Amino acid sequence: AYGNEFGRPQVCGFFRTYEQTVDGIARGFHKPIMLAGGMGNIRHILIHKKPIPPGALIAQLGGPAMRIGLGGGAASSLDSDGGDQSLDFDSVQRAHPELQRRAQEVIAACAAMGADNPILSIHDIGAGGLSNGCPELVEATGATFDLRAVDNADPSLTPMEIWCCESQERYVLAIMPGQRDLLQSLARRERCPIAFIGTTRDDGRLVLEDPHFDNRPIDMSLDILLGKTPQLV
């Protein structure tokens, strides 16, 4: 049902049927099964992501951070009774189909511009939250992010929770600075929250600044974070 709820028809599905006569009584059911599939198309000029140069802006499109989906990607691999109750609660992701549709309308409006599409590259925010999507987006350049620029619905969140929560219906995307007003106007038209949370660098480092505590929770090389770890002897 999820795709249908925010206006993307899911056209793949089938019926499972069962019929049997037991003690002279006919019993049965017809159960519709909706597959997690759909069909669509993409314009050829939009197939590949564009290089992100230093100085590009990183925008977060969609919903705010909340204390949900914490450890969700890891918790989904645990036995249902294998963790404590707080982890079970915090790891649950909560959907917001209306906000998902708003964000998708902004993205669709950009895609409709064809060669003038302002989006250089885009990632959805799933398992791991911003801590996963943001580094992957800026893998080639590095970036400086402002933790307090992240749209946040809960002032009690810790820096770790803001950076790692898996709040749904969020995307991070890179644009050139001159496209900021355009993207903001599209988000305003679709009533979709948008926040500009970072700027790409030229040294391959991931820096997360937290003005509230006047420190840097993260300042490290992306090579190490994304798998090129030092070899141990």
Backbone as a ProteinNet text record, in pm:
[ID]
protein_1_A
[PRIMARY]
AYGNEFGRPQVCGFFRTYEQTVDGIARGFHKPIMLAGGMGNIRHILIHKKPIPPGALIAQLGGPAMRIGLGGGAASSLDSDGGDQSLDFDSVQRAHPELQRRAQEVIAACAAMGADNPILSIHDIGAGGLSNGCPELVEATGATFDLRAVDNADPSLTPMEIWCCESQERYVLAIMPGQRDLLQSLARRERCPIAFIGTTRDDGRLVLEDPHFDNRPIDMSLDILLGKTPQLV
[TERTIARY]
81.3	0	84.5	210.3	286.7	295.8	331.1	343.2	212.1	102.9	-27.4	-62.1	-15	-51.6	2.8	121.8	170.6	165.8	73.9	40.7	126.8	205.4	282.9	220.2	136.1	64.2	159.3	132.8	206.5	122.8	168.5	84.7	116.9	215	251.3	183.4	121.1	58.4	-7.3	-61.2	-130.6	-226.2	-311.5	-404.7	-360.3	-369.6	-351.1	-488.4	-526.3	-659.7	-649.4	-752.2	-758.4	-904.3	-934.5	-1070.3	-1064	-1148.9	-1154	-1289.2	-1341.7	-1465.9	-1433.1	-1474.6	-1447.7	-1580.3	-1610.1	-1736	-1856.6	-1849.4	-1961.6	-1972.6	-1878.3	-1880.1	-1764.1	-1794.8	-1692.2	-1628.1	-1498.9	-1425.9	-1319.9	-1284	-1180.8	-1157.8	-1057.1	-1030.3	-961.7	-968.7	-895.9	-814.1	-684	-598.1	-514.9	-532.5	-447	-306.7	-206.5	-66.7	-6.4	40.2	101	252.5	314.6	459.6	525.2	648.3	723.6	790.2	708.6	765.6	685.5	746	677.2	752.5	702.1	768	775.2	880.8	894.9	1002.3	1036.7	1143.7	1223.1	1341.5	1428.4	1491.2	1501	1560.4	1708.8	1756.2	1893.2	1994.4	1968.7	2065.5	2072.1	1978.2	1975.8	2021.1	2074.9	2112.9	2230.1	2329.2	2452.7	2458	2513.8	2538.2	2652.4	2646.5	2750.9	2857.5	2980.8	3084.9	3046.6	3083.1	3055.3	3185.7	3194.4	3318.3	3326.3	3444	3454.4	3372.1	3313.3	3231.9	3085.8	3046.7	2905	2828.6	2699	2614.7	2548.6	2538	2467.4	2336.2	2226.1	2094.1	2028	1954.1	1869.8	1726.2	1663.8	1526.5	1438	1325.5	1232.2	1220.3	1188.8	1149.2	1263.4	1227.9	1327.2	1383.1	1491.6	1547.1	1455.9	1438.7	1363	1429.4	1392	1453.4	1386.9	1400.8	1345.5	1448.3	1438.7	1530.6	1672	1693.9	1829.7	1872.6	1973.4	2016.7	1924.4	1834.6	1736.6	1798.9	1901.1	1965.2	2028	2087	2146.7	2040.1	1940.2	1837.8	1755.7	1744	1665	1728.3	1858.1	1926.9	1927.8	1874.2	1873.3	1747.8	1755.7	1634.5	1541	1410.7	1313.6	1326.2	1378.1	1393.7	1540.3	1622.8	1766.2	1819.6	1737.3	1784.8	1700.8	1740.2	1661	1543	1451.4	1326	1347.7	1441.3	1464.8	1517.4	1603.8	1654.2	1541.6	1456.6	1343.7	1257	1233.1	1147	1217	1341.5	1412.7	1444.6	1456.3	1497	1381.9	1259.8	1144.6	1138.7	1127	1112.4	964	929.5	790	772.4	679.3	661.8	573.7	593.1	512.9	487.6	388.8	369.4	346.5	276.3	250.3	380.3	469.3	596.8	682.8	673.4	745.4	701.6	573.3	522.1	571.1	571.7	620.2	765.8	848.4	989	1003	924.1	933.6	889.5	794.3	750.9	862.2	940	1054.4	1155.9	1186.3	1282.6	1231.5	1101.3	1043.2	1050	1028.9	1036.6	1177.8	1278.8	1417.1	1446	1399.4	1423.5	1357.6	1242	1169.7	1246.6	1347.4	1428	1530.4	1543.6	1635.7	1779.5	1842.3	1982.5	2005.2	1900.4	1912.4	1882	1867.8	1842.5	1950.2	1911.5	2013	2081	2024.5	2080.3	2202.1	2316.4	2437.6	2440.7	2401.1	2401.3	2304.3	2244.9	2143.1	2149.2	2124.3	2116.6	1993.5	1925.5	1819.6	1882.7	1811.2	1860	1786.5	1858.1	1800.1	1877.1	1925.9	1998.9	2121.7	2138.2	2251	2224.2	2113.8	2078.7	2180.1	2198.7	2293.4	2435.5	2466.1	2602.3	2641.5	2544.1	2571.5	2554.5	2441.3	2411.6	2505.4	2540.1	2624.7	2766.1	2836	2970.2	2969.4	2867.5	2862	2843.1	2765.2	2739.4	2867.1	2952.2	3070.5	3199.3	3189.5	3304.8	3425	3401.8	3513.1	3578.8	3511.1	3563.6	3581.9	3495.7	3485.9	3391.3	3357.3	3264.3	3268.3	3225.9	3204.7	3055.2	3004	2862.3	2839.9	2727.6	2687	2575.2	2603.5	2505.7	2378	2391.6	2274	2194.9	2243.8	2164.5	2068.2	2088.9	2000.8	1862.6	1759.6	1622.4	1596.1	1553.1	1545.9	1415.3	1335.5	1206.3	1214.9	1331.7	1343.1	1469.2	1456.6	1575.5	1656.5	1599.6	1672.1	1765	1768.1	1853.8	2001.1	2078.4	2223.1	2284.4	2408.6	2473.4	2473.2	2498	2495.1	2357.5	2250.8	2115.8	2078	2119.4	2090.7	2160.1	2284	2365.8	2329.3	2278.5	2261.2	2116.7	2018.7	1880.4	1834.2	1744.2	1698.3	1558.1	1534.4	1405.5	1376.7	1252.5	1216.8	1188.3	1172.7	1137.1	1241.2	1367	1474.2	1569.2	1623.8	1724.9	1834.3	1955.2	2060.4	2104.3	2126.4	2163.4	2262	2338.3	2440.3	2397.6	2415.2	2386.4	2497.2	2506.5	2598.1	2537.5	2621.3	2568	2467.2	2486.2	2396.1	2256.1	2236.3	2105.4	2026.4	2079.9	2014.7	1874.2	1861.1	1730.1	1627.7	1672.6	1581.9	1529.5	1620.3	1578.6	1488.7	1521.3	1437.2	1297.1	1287.7	1156	1072.4	1136.2	1063.3	1014.7	1100.6	1061	948	953.7	847.3	715.1	721.4	599.8	534.4	616	563.1	546	573.7	564.3	649.2	769.5	862.1	977.4	1003.6	1115.7	1248.2	1333.3	1466.5	1564.7	1684.8	1789	1922.4	2004.9	2137.4	2237.1	2291.7	2362.1	2513.1	2564.7	2708.2	2761.7	2894.5	2967.3	3080.5	3096.4	3201.5	3339.6	3439.1	3576.9	3661.5	3792.9	3884.1	3993.9	3977.5	4084.6	4040.4	3919.2	3875.3	3846.3	3824	3795	3646.6	3598	3462.1	3468.6	3410.6	3412.3	3268.9	3236.1	3104.5	3121.9	3074.1	3087.1	2958.2	2972.4	2857.4	2869.6	2810.1	2820.7	2763.9	2668.8	2608.2	2711.4	2796.7	2901.4	3037.6	3042	3164.8	3276.2	3242	3343	3316.6	3398.3	3383	3366.3	3243.8	3225.4	3296.3	3313.2	3381	3479.7	3601.5	3702.4	3798.8	3772.6	3849.7	3854.2	3943	3954.7	3842.4	3781.8	3676.6	3731.1	3857.7	3915.1	3902	3930.8	3921.2	3776.3	3689.4	3547.8	3484.6	3521.8	3455.7	3529.2	3622.2	3674.8	3822.9	3895.4	4039.2	4112	4087.9	4144.8	4294	4372.3	4514.8	4530.7	4626.2	4650.9	4724	4671.9	4735	4844.5	4949.1	5059.9	5057.1
-120.8	0	125.5	114.1	236.2	328	271.5	356.2	423	351.2	408.7	524.6	517.7	620.5	757.7	762.4	894.2	915.4	839.1	873.1	810.3	707.5	635.1	497.2	475.6	348.3	228.8	130.6	4.2	-91.7	-120.3	-193.2	-342	-385.8	-527.4	-597.5	-710.2	-782.9	-908.7	-991	-1112.2	-1153.1	-1248.1	-1301.8	-1441.5	-1468	-1604.8	-1656.8	-1771.4	-1824.5	-1961	-1992.7	-2122.5	-2162.1	-2283.6	-2334.5	-2481.6	-2521.3	-2660.6	-2689.7	-2804.9	-2848.3	-2941.8	-2904.2	-2981.5	-3012	-3140.6	-3182.7	-3120.1	-3113.6	-3061.8	-2910.3	-2841	-2694.4	-2642.4	-2555.7	-2497	-2376.7	-2381.6	-2270.2	-2220.3	-2093.5	-2041.6	-1893.7	-1844.3	-1700.9	-1659.1	-1532.5	-1471.8	-1357.6	-1370	-1270.8	-1197.4	-1065.9	-991.5	-972.9	-999	-983.4	-868.7	-765.6	-652.1	-666.5	-674.9	-686.8	-550	-551.4	-427.3	-394.9	-358.2	-330.4	-225.8	-165.8	-68.5	-54.8	27.8	49.7	199.4	241.1	381.8	401.4	526.6	552.4	673.7	687	799.6	850.3	979.7	1037.9	1005.2	978.7	932	1031.3	1159.9	1259	1264.5	1196.5	1199.1	1067.4	976.3	845.4	855.8	937.8	941.3	1064.2	1041.8	1154.5	1239.3	1368.9	1459.4	1475.2	1506.6	1532.2	1650.5	1641.5	1749.8	1824.8	1951.8	2026.7	2080.1	2117.4	2184.7	2313.2	2344.7	2465.3	2445.2	2323	2295.1	2290.3	2317.5	2314.8	2178.7	2132.4	2008.4	2045.6	2004	2034.6	1907.5	1922	1813.2	1845.7	1755.5	1773.8	1673.8	1722	1632	1658.4	1553.7	1566.8	1595.8	1626.2	1660.4	1536.5	1557	1450.9	1428	1301.4	1262.6	1140	1107	993	863.5	836.9	715.1	655.7	524	456.9	452.8	469.6	463.3	317.8	283.2	144.9	58.1	119.6	41.5	-53.7	-6	-91.3	-213.6	-195.3	-308.4	-391.2	-323	-394.5	-487.1	-454.6	-539.3	-675.7	-687.6	-815.3	-895.9	-838.9	-908.1	-992.4	-1093.7	-1165.5	-1069	-1093	-999.1	-987.3	-1091.8	-1085.2	-1073.6	-1032.3	-1032.2	-901.1	-797.1	-667.5	-618.1	-502.3	-448.9	-369.1	-335.3	-273.7	-135.9	-57.9	76.7	71.5	-27.5	-40.7	-79.9	-171.9	-212.5	-92.8	-4.4	111.6	213.2	246.4	350.9	308.8	176.9	133.1	133.3	149.7	144.9	272	255	369.1	398.3	526.7	566.7	641.9	596.8	654	778.6	865.7	988	1005.6	934.8	934.3	1073.3	1162	1295.4	1371.7	1365.8	1435	1370.6	1239.8	1170.9	1223.6	1242.8	1293.6	1435.8	1519.4	1657.1	1657.9	1575.9	1570.8	1519.6	1419	1364.6	1465.6	1551.4	1652.6	1754	1786.8	1876.4	1810.4	1683.3	1610.9	1598.4	1570.4	1557.3	1688.8	1801.3	1931.6	1958.8	1917.1	1933.6	1845.7	1720.5	1628.7	1677	1744.7	1793.3	1902.4	1960.6	2064.7	2006.7	1874.5	1811.8	1853.4	1908.8	1948.5	2059.5	2131.9	2240	2193.2	2062.6	2007.1	2055.4	2122.4	2176.1	2070.6	1948.8	1845.6	1781.4	1791	1725.6	1578.2	1549.3	1412.9	1408.8	1291.6	1281.4	1143.7	1139	1013.9	1018.6	903	895.7	865.5	902.4	878.6	758.4	646.7	524.7	479.2	354.6	299.6	384	417	498.9	647.4	689.4	830.4	914.5	1037.2	1128.4	1075.3	997.2	946.1	854.2	802.5	714.8	788.9	858.2	923.8	1038.6	1119.3	1236.9	1198.2	1108.9	1071.2	1008.5	926.4	865.4	970.7	1074.2	1179.2	1255.4	1281	1366.6	1285.5	1159.4	1069.3	1124.8	1192.8	1237	1364.8	1441.3	1572.7	1590.8	1529.2	1565.2	1681.9	1714.6	1825.3	1865.5	1987.5	2037.6	2051.8	1986.3	1990.8	2064.9	2135	2206	2126.5	2064.1	1977.2	2052	2178.2	2253.9	2311.6	2296	2335.8	2226.1	2104.2	1991.7	2018.4	2001.8	2019.6	1920.7	1970.4	1888.2	1915.6	1809.5	1825.3	1805.5	1768.2	1734.7	1797.6	1908	1976.3	1891	1780.2	1697.4	1596.1	1590.4	1493.8	1522.8	1418	1432.6	1448.4	1495.6	1503.3	1369.1	1259.4	1128	1098.3	1130.7	1100.1	1183.5	1308.8	1392.6	1336.4	1293.8	1249.4	1108.4	1024.8	883	836	918	869.9	847.3	752.3	712.2	765.5	891.6	953.3	940.8	910.4	877.9	1002.1	977.3	1082.4	1194.4	1158.1	1258.4	1222.5	1326.3	1311.4	1414.6	1383.7	1485.2	1496.7	1618.6	1641.4	1756.6	1754.4	1856.9	1946.9	2077	2174.6	2279.2	2353.9	2467.2	2582.8	2667.7	2776.8	2865.8	2885.7	2972.3	2915.7	2787.9	2724.1	2722.2	2782.3	2774.9	2836.2	2954.2	3021.2	2939.3	2878.3	2797.3	2678.4	2606.8	2489.3	2528.9	2640.1	2686.5	2721.9	2783.9	2822.2	2699.1	2594.1	2470.9	2404.5	2402.2	2342	2421.3	2552.9	2636	2611.2	2597.3	2572.1	2440.3	2337.8	2205.6	2188.1	2293.8	2289.4	2174.7	2163.2	2059.4	2123.7	2080.3	2137.3	2117.3	2218	2209.3	2280.9	2226.7	2288.4	2269.8	2373.4	2365.4	2336.4	2215	2163.3	2150.9	2176.7	2159.7	2216.9	2217.4	2265.3	2167.9	2130.8	2035.3	2099.2	2013	2056	2007.6	2024.3	1977	1887.7	1840	1762.4	1623.3	1582.5	1447.6	1422.4	1529.3	1510.6	1532.4	1457.5	1474.4	1548.6	1668.2	1751.9	1783.2	1753	1784.4	1883.2	2004	2109	2121	2144.3	2159.2	2291.9	2398.7	2529.6	2532.4	2444.7	2445.2	2412.8	2313.1	2275.6	2331.1	2405.6	2466.5	2362.2	2252.2	2149.5	2080.6	1980.2	1901.1	1754.2	1704.2	1562.1	1470.2	1515	1433.8	1521.1	1472.2	1536.5	1426.2	1366.9	1249.6	1236.9	1151.3	1125.2	1033.8	1067.8	983	847.4	841.5	714.3	610.1	650.8	556.4	518.6	617.9	592.7	500.6	515.1	441	313.2	269	134.8	122.1	231.3	220.4	232.7	133.8	139.3	104	157.4	121.6	-28.8	-90	-232.5	-257	-351.7	-386.3	-489.8	-481	-577.1	-661
0	0	0	41.9	70.1	-50.8	-166.6	-283.8	-319.8	-308.4	-340.9	-248.1	-123.9	-26.5	-64.7	-125.9	-164.4	-315	-381.3	-518.5	-625	-589.8	-690.5	-705.8	-806.3	-816.4	-825.4	-743.2	-751.1	-835	-955.3	-1050.4	-1055.6	-978.1	-978.9	-862	-887.2	-779.2	-829.8	-738.6	-778.2	-666.5	-694.2	-595.8	-555.4	-428.1	-379.3	-338.4	-391.4	-362.7	-297.5	-219.2	-153.4	-141.4	-181.3	-167.5	-128.8	-35.6	5.7	70.3	43.3	106.8	222.5	340.5	462.1	530.4	548.5	611.3	542.7	411.7	336.4	331.3	394	395	308.8	214.7	128.2	197.2	210.2	271.7	173.9	184.6	96.3	115.7	49.2	53.7	-76.2	-102.6	-214	-153.9	-151.6	-86.1	-190.9	-200.3	-293.9	-235.7	-314.4	-272.4	-352.8	-285	-354.3	-350.7	-464.3	-470.9	-455.4	-402.1	-387.5	-520.6	-617.2	-748.8	-822.2	-918.8	-1001.9	-1132.3	-1219.7	-1347.7	-1374.9	-1437.4	-1469.3	-1574.4	-1600.5	-1696.1	-1649.1	-1704.4	-1670.8	-1799.2	-1811.3	-1931.6	-1936.9	-2055.4	-2072	-2016.2	-2029.3	-1982	-1829.4	-1761.4	-1615.2	-1554.2	-1635.9	-1583.8	-1487.2	-1520.8	-1443	-1352.2	-1232.6	-1142.8	-1196.3	-1170	-1216.3	-1108	-1148.1	-1047.7	-958.9	-833.1	-737.8	-712	-750.3	-728.4	-585.1	-538.5	-408.9	-408.7	-296.3	-284.6	-316.2	-353.7	-378.8	-246.8	-253.9	-135	-120.9	3.6	34.1	103.1	43.2	97	148.3	258.2	307.3	271.6	198.2	153.7	227.4	282.4	348.7	496.5	570.3	710.1	805.8	931.7	1032.4	1102.1	1174.9	1258.5	1378.9	1413	1532.1	1593.2	1715.3	1782.1	1734.7	1606.7	1547.7	1452.6	1433.8	1343.9	1394.4	1525.3	1578.7	1585.4	1507.5	1500.1	1418.5	1342.2	1267.9	1168.2	1094.9	997	1060.9	1180.2	1252.3	1322.7	1380.6	1456.5	1368.2	1239.2	1150.1	1131.4	1164.4	1149.8	1279.8	1388.7	1516.7	1530.9	1616.8	1654.3	1724.9	1710.3	1767.7	1918.2	1985.1	2130	2169.7	2074.4	2102.1	2155.6	2164.8	2212.2	2327.1	2379.7	2490	2435.5	2524.8	2482.3	2421.9	2475.9	2423.3	2281.2	2252	2115.3	2021.6	2066.2	1982.7	1947.4	2045.1	2019.3	1930.2	1964.8	1890.8	1747.7	1723.5	1590.4	1491.1	1538.3	1449	1365	1233	1144.8	1123.8	1117.8	1103.9	972.6	892.9	759.2	762.6	664.8	650.3	500.9	444.9	299.6	240.1	311.9	256.2	235.4	334.7	321.4	213.3	201.1	93.8	-41.7	-58.6	-186.6	-212.2	-110.4	-128.2	-175.6	-110.3	-149.7	-292.2	-326.7	-461.8	-567.2	-533.1	-629.3	-655.2	-552.8	-573.2	-666.2	-639.1	-722.1	-865	-880.6	-1013.9	-1090.7	-1019.8	-1085	-1135.9	-1056.8	-1101.6	-1222.5	-1217.4	-1328.7	-1456.5	-1442.7	-1560.6	-1633.9	-1568.9	-1633.3	-1728.9	-1730.9	-1824.7	-1801.9	-1903.4	-1893.5	-1792.4	-1755.5	-1657.3	-1515.6	-1495.8	-1362.9	-1265.4	-1155.8	-1064.7	-978.8	-971.3	-883.5	-950.7	-884	-934.4	-896.3	-773.2	-722	-604.8	-578.6	-474.9	-410	-280.4	-205.2	-116.8	-104.4	-5	130.3	236.2	371.6	428.4	438.4	492	614.3	610.1	723.6	754.6	881.2	922.9	920.6	859.5	857.4	782	828.1	762.9	770.4	874.7	890.9	776.7	704.5	591.6	458.9	443.3	316.3	283.4	382.4	355.8	311.5	383.4	336.3	197.9	167.6	35.2	-73.8	-43.5	-141.7	-175.3	-74.8	-95.1	-94.6	-133.7	-129	-204.7	-316.6	-401.3	-350.8	-266.5	-229.2	-79.6	-0.2	140.8	157.3	281.8	306.3	452.5	476.3	611.4	633.3	738.2	769.8	901.1	908	1029	1094.8	1207.5	1273.7	1309	1345.1	1390	1273.6	1151.3	1035.3	993.3	1046.7	1014.4	1073.1	991.1	1037.9	1150.4	1266.2	1387	1460.3	1481.9	1548.7	1699.3	1751.4	1893.6	1951.4	2026.9	2081.3	2178	2226.8	2323.5	2257.9	2124.9	2057.4	2083	2106	2119.1	1980	1970.4	1838.9	1765.1	1837.8	1773.1	1716	1792	1746.2	1623.4	1619.6	1502.1	1378.5	1394.6	1282.4	1236.2	1326.1	1295.1	1287.6	1329.6	1327.3	1183.2	1168	1035.1	1007	1042.4	1012.5	863.9	832.2	695.3	610.4	479.3	383.6	381.4	371.3	362.2	248.6	187.5	83.4	109.3	67.9	62.9	-82.5	-125.9	-265.9	-274.4	-381.9	-405	-519.8	-499.1	-603.4	-603.8	-712	-715	-635.3	-575.3	-491.8	-564.6	-694	-768.7	-787.1	-755.2	-770.4	-638.7	-535.4	-404.2	-406	-463.7	-465.9	-544.9	-655.6	-735.5	-655.9	-590.5	-514.3	-397.1	-332.7	-222.4	-270.6	-386.6	-437.7	-471.9	-527	-556.5	-428.5	-326.4	-198.8	-133.8	-146.1	-88.6	-160.2	-292.2	-369.7	-329.9	-304.2	-269.6	-118.4	-43	103.8	161.1	109.1	152.6	229.9	351.4	427.6	354.4	364.3	304.7	396.3	408.3	490.1	419.2	421.3	360.5	472.2	469.9	586.8	567.6	447.6	430.3	301.2	291.3	172.8	143.6	18.8	-15.9	-5.6	20.6	38.6	-79	-65.5	-170.4	-114.8	11	74.1	118.6	83.7	116.5	262.3	339.6	481.8	510.2	607.3	656.6	789.1	790.9	911.1	950.4	1075	1129.1	1242.6	1222	1323	1403.9	1533.2	1622.4	1696.3	1641.8	1706.9	1848.6	1879.2	2012	2119.9	2093.2	2187.9	2148.4	2037.5	1988.8	1973.2	1905.3	1881.3	1748.1	1718.6	1596.2	1634.5	1636.9	1668.4	1570.7	1445	1344.3	1268.6	1252.9	1168.2	1125.9	1010.5	969.8	819	772	629.5	583.9	469.7	415.7	368.9	330.5	288.2	398.4	521.6	633.2	658.4	655.8	685.3	582.5	455.5	348.6	308.9	392.5	369.8	348.5	320.4	298.1	432.7	518.6	652.8	650.3	744	750.1	776	708.2	725.7	857.7	934.7	1062.2	1040.4	1122.3	1115.2	1243.2
[MASK]
+++++++++++++++++++++++++++++++++++++++++++++++++++++++++++++++++++++++++++++++++++++++++++++++++++++++++++++++++++++++++++++++++++++++++++++++++++++++++++++++++++++++++++++++++++++++++++++++++++++++++++++++++++++++++++++++++++++++++

